[in-house]
Amino acid sequence: MKLIQFYLFVCISLLLACKEKKNERLSDFYVIEDISLPEGLLPEVGAMDFMPDGRLAVAFHRGEVMLYNPETKRWQLFAYGLHDPLGLHVLNNSEILVMQRPELTRLRDTNQDGEADEYLNETDDFGLSGNYHEFAYGPVPDGKGNFIIGLNTASNNAGVWEERRGEYKPEGNPGEGMYSPVPYRGWLMRLTQDKELKPYASGFRSPDGIGFGKDGQLFVTDNQGDWLGTSTLYHVEEGKHYGHIASLVWKEDWKQNLNEVPVATYDSMRTRAAVLFPHNIMADSPTQPLYIADSLNFGPFGGQLLVGEMDFPRIMRVMLEEVDGQMQGACVSFIDSTGLTVGNHRMAFGPDGSLWVGKTAYAWVGDQGIQRIRFQGGTPMDVLKMQAMPHGFRLEFTRPLSLEAASKVENYQFQRYKYAYHKDYGSPQLDKQKVAIKKLEVSEDRKQVILELEEMLPAYVYDLSIQNVSSEKGVRLKNNRLFYTLNRLPR
Amino acid sequence: MRINPKLLAVVGLLPALLFMLPSFIGQQSSKQPIRNIQIKAISGLQYDQVRFKVAPGEIVHITLINTDEMAHNMVITVPNKREEVVALALKMGEEGQNKNFVPQSDFVLASSPVLLPGSTYSFNFTAPKEEGIYPYVCTYPGHGAVMYGAIYVTNEMMPPLANDSHVPPQRRGEQTKQKEAEHPYPATFPRMYRSFLPDTGPASIAVGMTNQLSYCWDAGACRFRYLWKDGFIDLSRHWGGKGKELADIVGTIFYREENMPFRVGPHKEMPESEYIGYVLEDHYPTFKYRLNGVEVEERIRPTLDKAGMYRQISFKDPNDIVWYQMPRGQQVEVDFDQGKLEGQYLKLSPSEASSFTLTIAESKQKI
């Protein structure tokens, strides 16, 4: 405790001493370094998690699980020969669950020689058609003793093998787009404590990112493509359907031909995304959502989610709120360039509160390696919160604003648009229009701006560009583009 | 009245064509026919052709075919401006999508639209009069750093591919490619991979017992699949793409097991199988599975004198007869240390089944 007080004292005095610099950069707050890697390793990261003893466990593209000691900077082999490991959960210092393509495997070092000698099948109770796109993700613990795993759909760029695992339903392939030939492709599954794998929620295309939020809510990202006009973050609840149709053939009592159901019916069945990530602007391929615990020393964004992104040198930040029983909110850049590379696939917070980011490409857009992001203290100039109001939005900033710029209506540009829900690949921005600001109000503490808009329409993305707004000492707002997915209008 | 627009166009052009005729004939000998250049966008962010040569001023008919599963375009730039054009395209933001990620710039000489997977686009490109190396690149966000090639506008020879800095490093020919280490640990035997392998189920395992002797075991069907000699597997195609390509078997398969060979109980019915996993003993896997609820362990080791294997099998408390269906139609010798033959089956009592060894080795004769 004494130590923390001392640390706080040092921080505060440093802050006071430094004053606010005008040319302050984001990299003054978040320092990015590259982690050294052993020779001979193809460092495409499929999965990462920390061990209780502080070592980082990483699964790589060629099937290795390696352990990295941040103190000694040494790498050590723990397991090998796995097939496309894309998920990993540490159970203890000698036991790891790893999700590889064909199975969830329990790796265990029983003789304490540092290397796993048991590779036991925790569950393989799901189908494999041999289609290369049937990736498997997770396991993410739900805090109640269960694990969530995600099963990717099959790609229409390839067929299925003669020999498969699991029941085969040719009707799971509607002829266009991603398909679900074997159970439970396009589903999230729950592995119960007694190792039963049960369908949990349907309607996913490529659920690469799975994570739990502050209050135990489950969040999953999905990738732009057929039935996804743009990439999404879903708030997932048991039994619900999230829009990609192929998975429905494995729904109990499903009897219809996938091609004979009207789009309007599909539309009524789905739960909308909590956040849409506008394609080509914000994200082309979002990955893991990772919640920033309040207890972490990682800046002012405790309780919010970070989301990785493959195609841009970017990690996003998501600010959520529940309106009328529906989760919704805004996304904004958290780190954009400033030394971060692309291919941001897996993230984990280390015991010291630093963020570790594993890269991959997998012959798509991406990169290799691991970067570590360390918070240096202080308060970066940023939007802390964006909340919907009945007639507009409320913005809260991390620092007091310069009143003059903050009060100018022309410094805030809103446009809104939506994305089609259809079987075609992606969607342009539809019904795009500028939205005029009727009224602007800056709070007394100059940390909040309330923007009243001409119109607020549910089911649209409200895309806000903030120009020229700075802190009272003149520090510019860098992450100045925010996208709020307005599912419901607050009353 | 209906007018055929095509006819109208021809009629309208007729005077012009007639007027051009003499000069056209006059030039015929010097003007070469337009060459077709076909370039495919292929998996792994690359063009199948990374360079080609045209004469200064030559007109070529370029056809871009997108065989990949992502969207791509092709932008031809002036020499040494590839990276700048890629950066300009990235800065277009959401404007980019509407403009095919082709920036407004004097550096751009020609471009295709963004092609969705499976689509094709053709255009004529007139090579500049000025000799030089004109890059082409995919400016779709994220692709430009690795997906490019070069048009050599010259009457000279192109330089050797191996040293050509105008094509992506991994495409500079096999001669520059050294066999790199595949892992951060030495490639010793025995070793193993779960991967996509030929002639088996999608949940299979390749085990290299020695660098000369390997086998495939199917964790989906819980059974041995095949045995091969003179090598292990080559995973470069499988790892290099998105995982679609199978691992290549190196060597010759000389023994295959066509079905689950074990039966439990007097009626020789096909057992229900359940995969438990494997444990490593001196880096050899011991497979564990259940047949009709009875736990089975299988240890496989190489024979020393010829190409073959010992399979040490343990049924844990089977409480019933265990049968092993002898292989047929294969060029192997099969030996066993327990049980007795009954027709095509080896019959094992519960105690014999608790530990027995099958030796299967290459033979000149078919059994």
PDB file of N, CA and C in Angstrom, chain A residues 269-305:
ATOM      1  N   MET A 269     -35.153 -12.363 -37.297  1.00  0.00           N
ATOM      2  CA  MET A 269     -34.636 -13.395 -36.380  1.00  0.00           C
ATOM      3  C   MET A 269     -33.366 -12.956 -35.657  1.00  0.00           C
ATOM      4  N   ARG A 270     -32.667 -11.982 -36.227  1.00  0.00           N
ATOM      5  CA  ARG A 270     -31.315 -11.709 -35.740  1.00  0.00           C
ATOM      6  C   ARG A 270     -31.294 -10.649 -34.640  1.00  0.00           C
ATOM      7  N   THR A 271     -30.279 -10.739 -33.829  1.00  0.00           N
ATOM      8  CA  THR A 271     -29.977  -9.675 -32.875  1.00  0.00           C
ATOM      9  C   THR A 271     -28.895  -8.811 -33.511  1.00  0.00           C
ATOM     10  N   ARG A 272     -29.126  -7.531 -33.520  1.00  0.00           N
ATOM     11  CA  ARG A 272     -28.186  -6.633 -34.198  1.00  0.00           C
ATOM     12  C   ARG A 272     -26.879  -6.484 -33.402  1.00  0.00           C
ATOM     13  N   ALA A 273     -25.871  -6.087 -34.134  1.00  0.00           N
ATOM     14  CA  ALA A 273     -24.562  -5.874 -33.507  1.00  0.00           C
ATOM     15  C   ALA A 273     -24.633  -4.717 -32.511  1.00  0.00           C
ATOM     16  N   ALA A 274     -23.879  -4.836 -31.438  1.00  0.00           N
ATOM     17  CA  ALA A 274     -23.769  -3.729 -30.484  1.00  0.00           C
ATOM     18  C   ALA A 274     -23.008  -2.575 -31.135  1.00  0.00           C
ATOM     19  N   VAL A 275     -21.981  -2.945 -31.907  1.00  0.00           N
ATOM     20  CA  VAL A 275     -21.164  -1.926 -32.579  1.00  0.00           C
ATOM     21  C   VAL A 275     -20.850  -2.393 -33.993  1.00  0.00           C
ATOM     22  N   LEU A 276     -21.035  -1.500 -34.948  1.00  0.00           N
ATOM     23  CA  LEU A 276     -20.598  -1.759 -36.314  1.00  0.00           C
ATOM     24  C   LEU A 276     -19.275  -1.023 -36.519  1.00  0.00           C
ATOM     25  N   PHE A 277     -18.312  -1.726 -37.113  1.00  0.00           N
ATOM     26  CA  PHE A 277     -17.014  -1.099 -37.417  1.00  0.00           C
ATOM     27  C   PHE A 277     -17.015  -0.743 -38.901  1.00  0.00           C
ATOM     28  N   PRO A 278     -17.170   0.518 -39.261  1.00  0.00           N
ATOM     29  CA  PRO A 278     -17.260   0.856 -40.688  1.00  0.00           C
ATOM     30  C   PRO A 278     -16.057   0.341 -41.492  1.00  0.00           C
ATOM     31  N   HIS A 279     -16.387  -0.397 -42.536  1.00  0.00           N
ATOM     32  CA  HIS A 279     -15.373  -1.056 -43.360  1.00  0.00           C
ATOM     33  C   HIS A 279     -14.545  -0.020 -44.117  1.00  0.00           C
ATOM     34  N   ASN A 280     -13.259  -0.306 -44.213  1.00  0.00           N
ATOM     35  CA  ASN A 280     -12.291   0.562 -44.896  1.00  0.00           C
ATOM     36  C   ASN A 280     -12.025   1.872 -44.165  1.00  0.00           C
ATOM     37  N   ILE A 281     -12.777   2.162 -43.123  1.00  0.00           N
ATOM     38  CA  ILE A 281     -12.503   3.388 -42.372  1.00  0.00           C
ATOM     39  C   ILE A 281     -11.951   2.995 -41.006  1.00  0.00           C
ATOM     40  N   MET A 282     -12.722   2.161 -40.320  1.00  0.00           N
ATOM     41  CA  MET A 282     -12.340   1.809 -38.961  1.00  0.00           C
ATOM     42  C   MET A 282     -11.658   0.447 -38.917  1.00  0.00           C
ATOM     43  N   ALA A 283     -12.268  -0.538 -39.559  1.00  0.00           N
ATOM     44  CA  ALA A 283     -11.727  -1.895 -39.471  1.00  0.00           C
ATOM     45  C   ALA A 283     -12.155  -2.704 -40.675  1.00  0.00           C
ATOM     46  N   ASP A 284     -11.247  -3.507 -41.179  1.00  0.00           N
ATOM     47  CA  ASP A 284     -11.598  -4.461 -42.228  1.00  0.00           C
ATOM     48  C   ASP A 284     -11.720  -5.859 -41.668  1.00  0.00           C
ATOM     49  N   SER A 285     -11.075  -6.087 -40.539  1.00  0.00           N
ATOM     50  CA  SER A 285     -11.042  -7.436 -39.992  1.00  0.00           C
ATOM     51  C   SER A 285     -10.735  -7.363 -38.492  1.00  0.00           C
ATOM     52  N   PRO A 286     -11.775  -7.104 -37.687  1.00  0.00           N
ATOM     53  CA  PRO A 286     -11.543  -6.971 -36.248  1.00  0.00           C
ATOM     54  C   PRO A 286     -11.275  -8.329 -35.606  1.00  0.00           C
ATOM     55  N   THR A 287     -10.522  -8.310 -34.537  1.00  0.00           N
ATOM     56  CA  THR A 287     -10.167  -9.576 -33.881  1.00  0.00           C
ATOM     57  C   THR A 287     -10.678  -9.594 -32.446  1.00  0.00           C
ATOM     58  N   GLN A 288      -9.785  -9.829 -31.520  1.00  0.00           N
ATOM     59  CA  GLN A 288     -10.196 -10.116 -30.144  1.00  0.00           C
ATOM     60  C   GLN A 288     -10.682  -8.890 -29.367  1.00  0.00           C
ATOM     61  N   PRO A 289     -11.816  -8.997 -28.696  1.00  0.00           N
ATOM     62  CA  PRO A 289     -12.192  -7.953 -27.738  1.00  0.00           C
ATOM     63  C   PRO A 289     -11.562  -8.269 -26.388  1.00  0.00           C
ATOM     64  N   LEU A 290     -10.971  -7.266 -25.788  1.00  0.00           N
ATOM     65  CA  LEU A 290     -10.318  -7.478 -24.493  1.00  0.00           C
ATOM     66  C   LEU A 290     -10.734  -6.356 -23.551  1.00  0.00           C
ATOM     67  N   TYR A 291     -11.237  -6.726 -22.421  1.00  0.00           N
ATOM     68  CA  TYR A 291     -11.776  -5.782 -21.462  1.00  0.00           C
ATOM     69  C   TYR A 291     -10.647  -5.233 -20.596  1.00  0.00           C
ATOM     70  N   ILE A 292     -10.667  -3.924 -20.375  1.00  0.00           N
ATOM     71  CA  ILE A 292      -9.663  -3.276 -19.522  1.00  0.00           C
ATOM     72  C   ILE A 292     -10.230  -3.239 -18.108  1.00  0.00           C
ATOM     73  N   ALA A 293      -9.676  -4.062 -17.236  1.00  0.00           N
ATOM     74  CA  ALA A 293     -10.172  -4.074 -15.854  1.00  0.00           C
ATOM     75  C   ALA A 293      -9.858  -2.735 -15.201  1.00  0.00           C
ATOM     76  N   ASP A 294     -10.758  -2.286 -14.336  1.00  0.00           N
ATOM     77  CA  ASP A 294     -10.551  -1.019 -13.637  1.00  0.00           C
ATOM     78  C   ASP A 294      -9.263  -1.037 -12.821  1.00  0.00           C
ATOM     79  N   SER A 295      -8.910  -2.239 -12.354  1.00  0.00           N
ATOM     80  CA  SER A 295      -7.749  -2.356 -11.478  1.00  0.00           C
ATOM     81  C   SER A 295      -6.427  -2.217 -12.234  1.00  0.00           C
ATOM     82  N   LEU A 296      -6.478  -2.320 -13.581  1.00  0.00           N
ATOM     83  CA  LEU A 296      -5.240  -2.239 -14.350  1.00  0.00           C
ATOM     84  C   LEU A 296      -4.753  -0.803 -14.424  1.00  0.00           C
ATOM     85  N   ASN A 297      -3.465  -0.644 -14.414  1.00  0.00           N
ATOM     86  CA  ASN A 297      -2.887   0.678 -14.597  1.00  0.00           C
ATOM     87  C   ASN A 297      -2.632   0.866 -16.092  1.00  0.00           C
ATOM     88  N   PHE A 298      -3.727   1.158 -16.815  1.00  0.00           N
ATOM     89  CA  PHE A 298      -3.579   1.244 -18.272  1.00  0.00           C
ATOM     90  C   PHE A 298      -4.282   2.488 -18.827  1.00  0.00           C
ATOM     91  N   GLY A 299      -4.285   3.549 -18.052  1.00  0.00           N
ATOM     92  CA  GLY A 299      -4.892   4.772 -18.541  1.00  0.00           C
ATOM     93  C   GLY A 299      -6.329   4.903 -18.099  1.00  0.00           C
ATOM     94  N   PRO A 300      -7.010   5.905 -18.640  1.00  0.00           N
ATOM     95  CA  PRO A 300      -8.322   6.268 -18.089  1.00  0.00           C
ATOM     96  C   PRO A 300      -9.495   5.444 -18.607  1.00  0.00           C
ATOM     97  N   PHE A 301      -9.245   4.328 -19.300  1.00  0.00           N
ATOM     98  CA  PHE A 301     -10.330   3.667 -20.024  1.00  0.00           C
ATOM     99  C   PHE A 301     -10.838   2.379 -19.361  1.00  0.00           C
ATOM    100  N   GLY A 302     -10.666   2.274 -18.065  1.00  0.00           N
ATOM    101  CA  GLY A 302     -11.110   1.075 -17.352  1.00  0.00           C
ATOM    102  C   GLY A 302     -12.574   0.770 -17.625  1.00  0.00           C
ATOM    103  N   GLY A 303     -12.880  -0.523 -17.763  1.00  0.00           N
ATOM    104  CA  GLY A 303     -14.250  -0.938 -18.013  1.00  0.00           C
ATOM    105  C   GLY A 303     -14.612  -0.996 -19.485  1.00  0.00           C
ATOM    106  N   GLN A 304     -13.765  -0.382 -20.331  1.00  0.00           N
ATOM    107  CA  GLN A 304     -14.064  -0.411 -21.768  1.00  0.00           C
ATOM    108  C   GLN A 304     -13.381  -1.594 -22.441  1.00  0.00           C
ATOM    109  N   LEU A 305     -13.714  -1.789 -23.717  1.00  0.00           N
ATOM    110  CA  LEU A 305     -13.130  -2.903 -24.463  1.00  0.00           C
ATOM    111  C   LEU A 305     -12.110  -2.389 -25.464  1.00  0.00           C
TER     112      LEU A 305
END
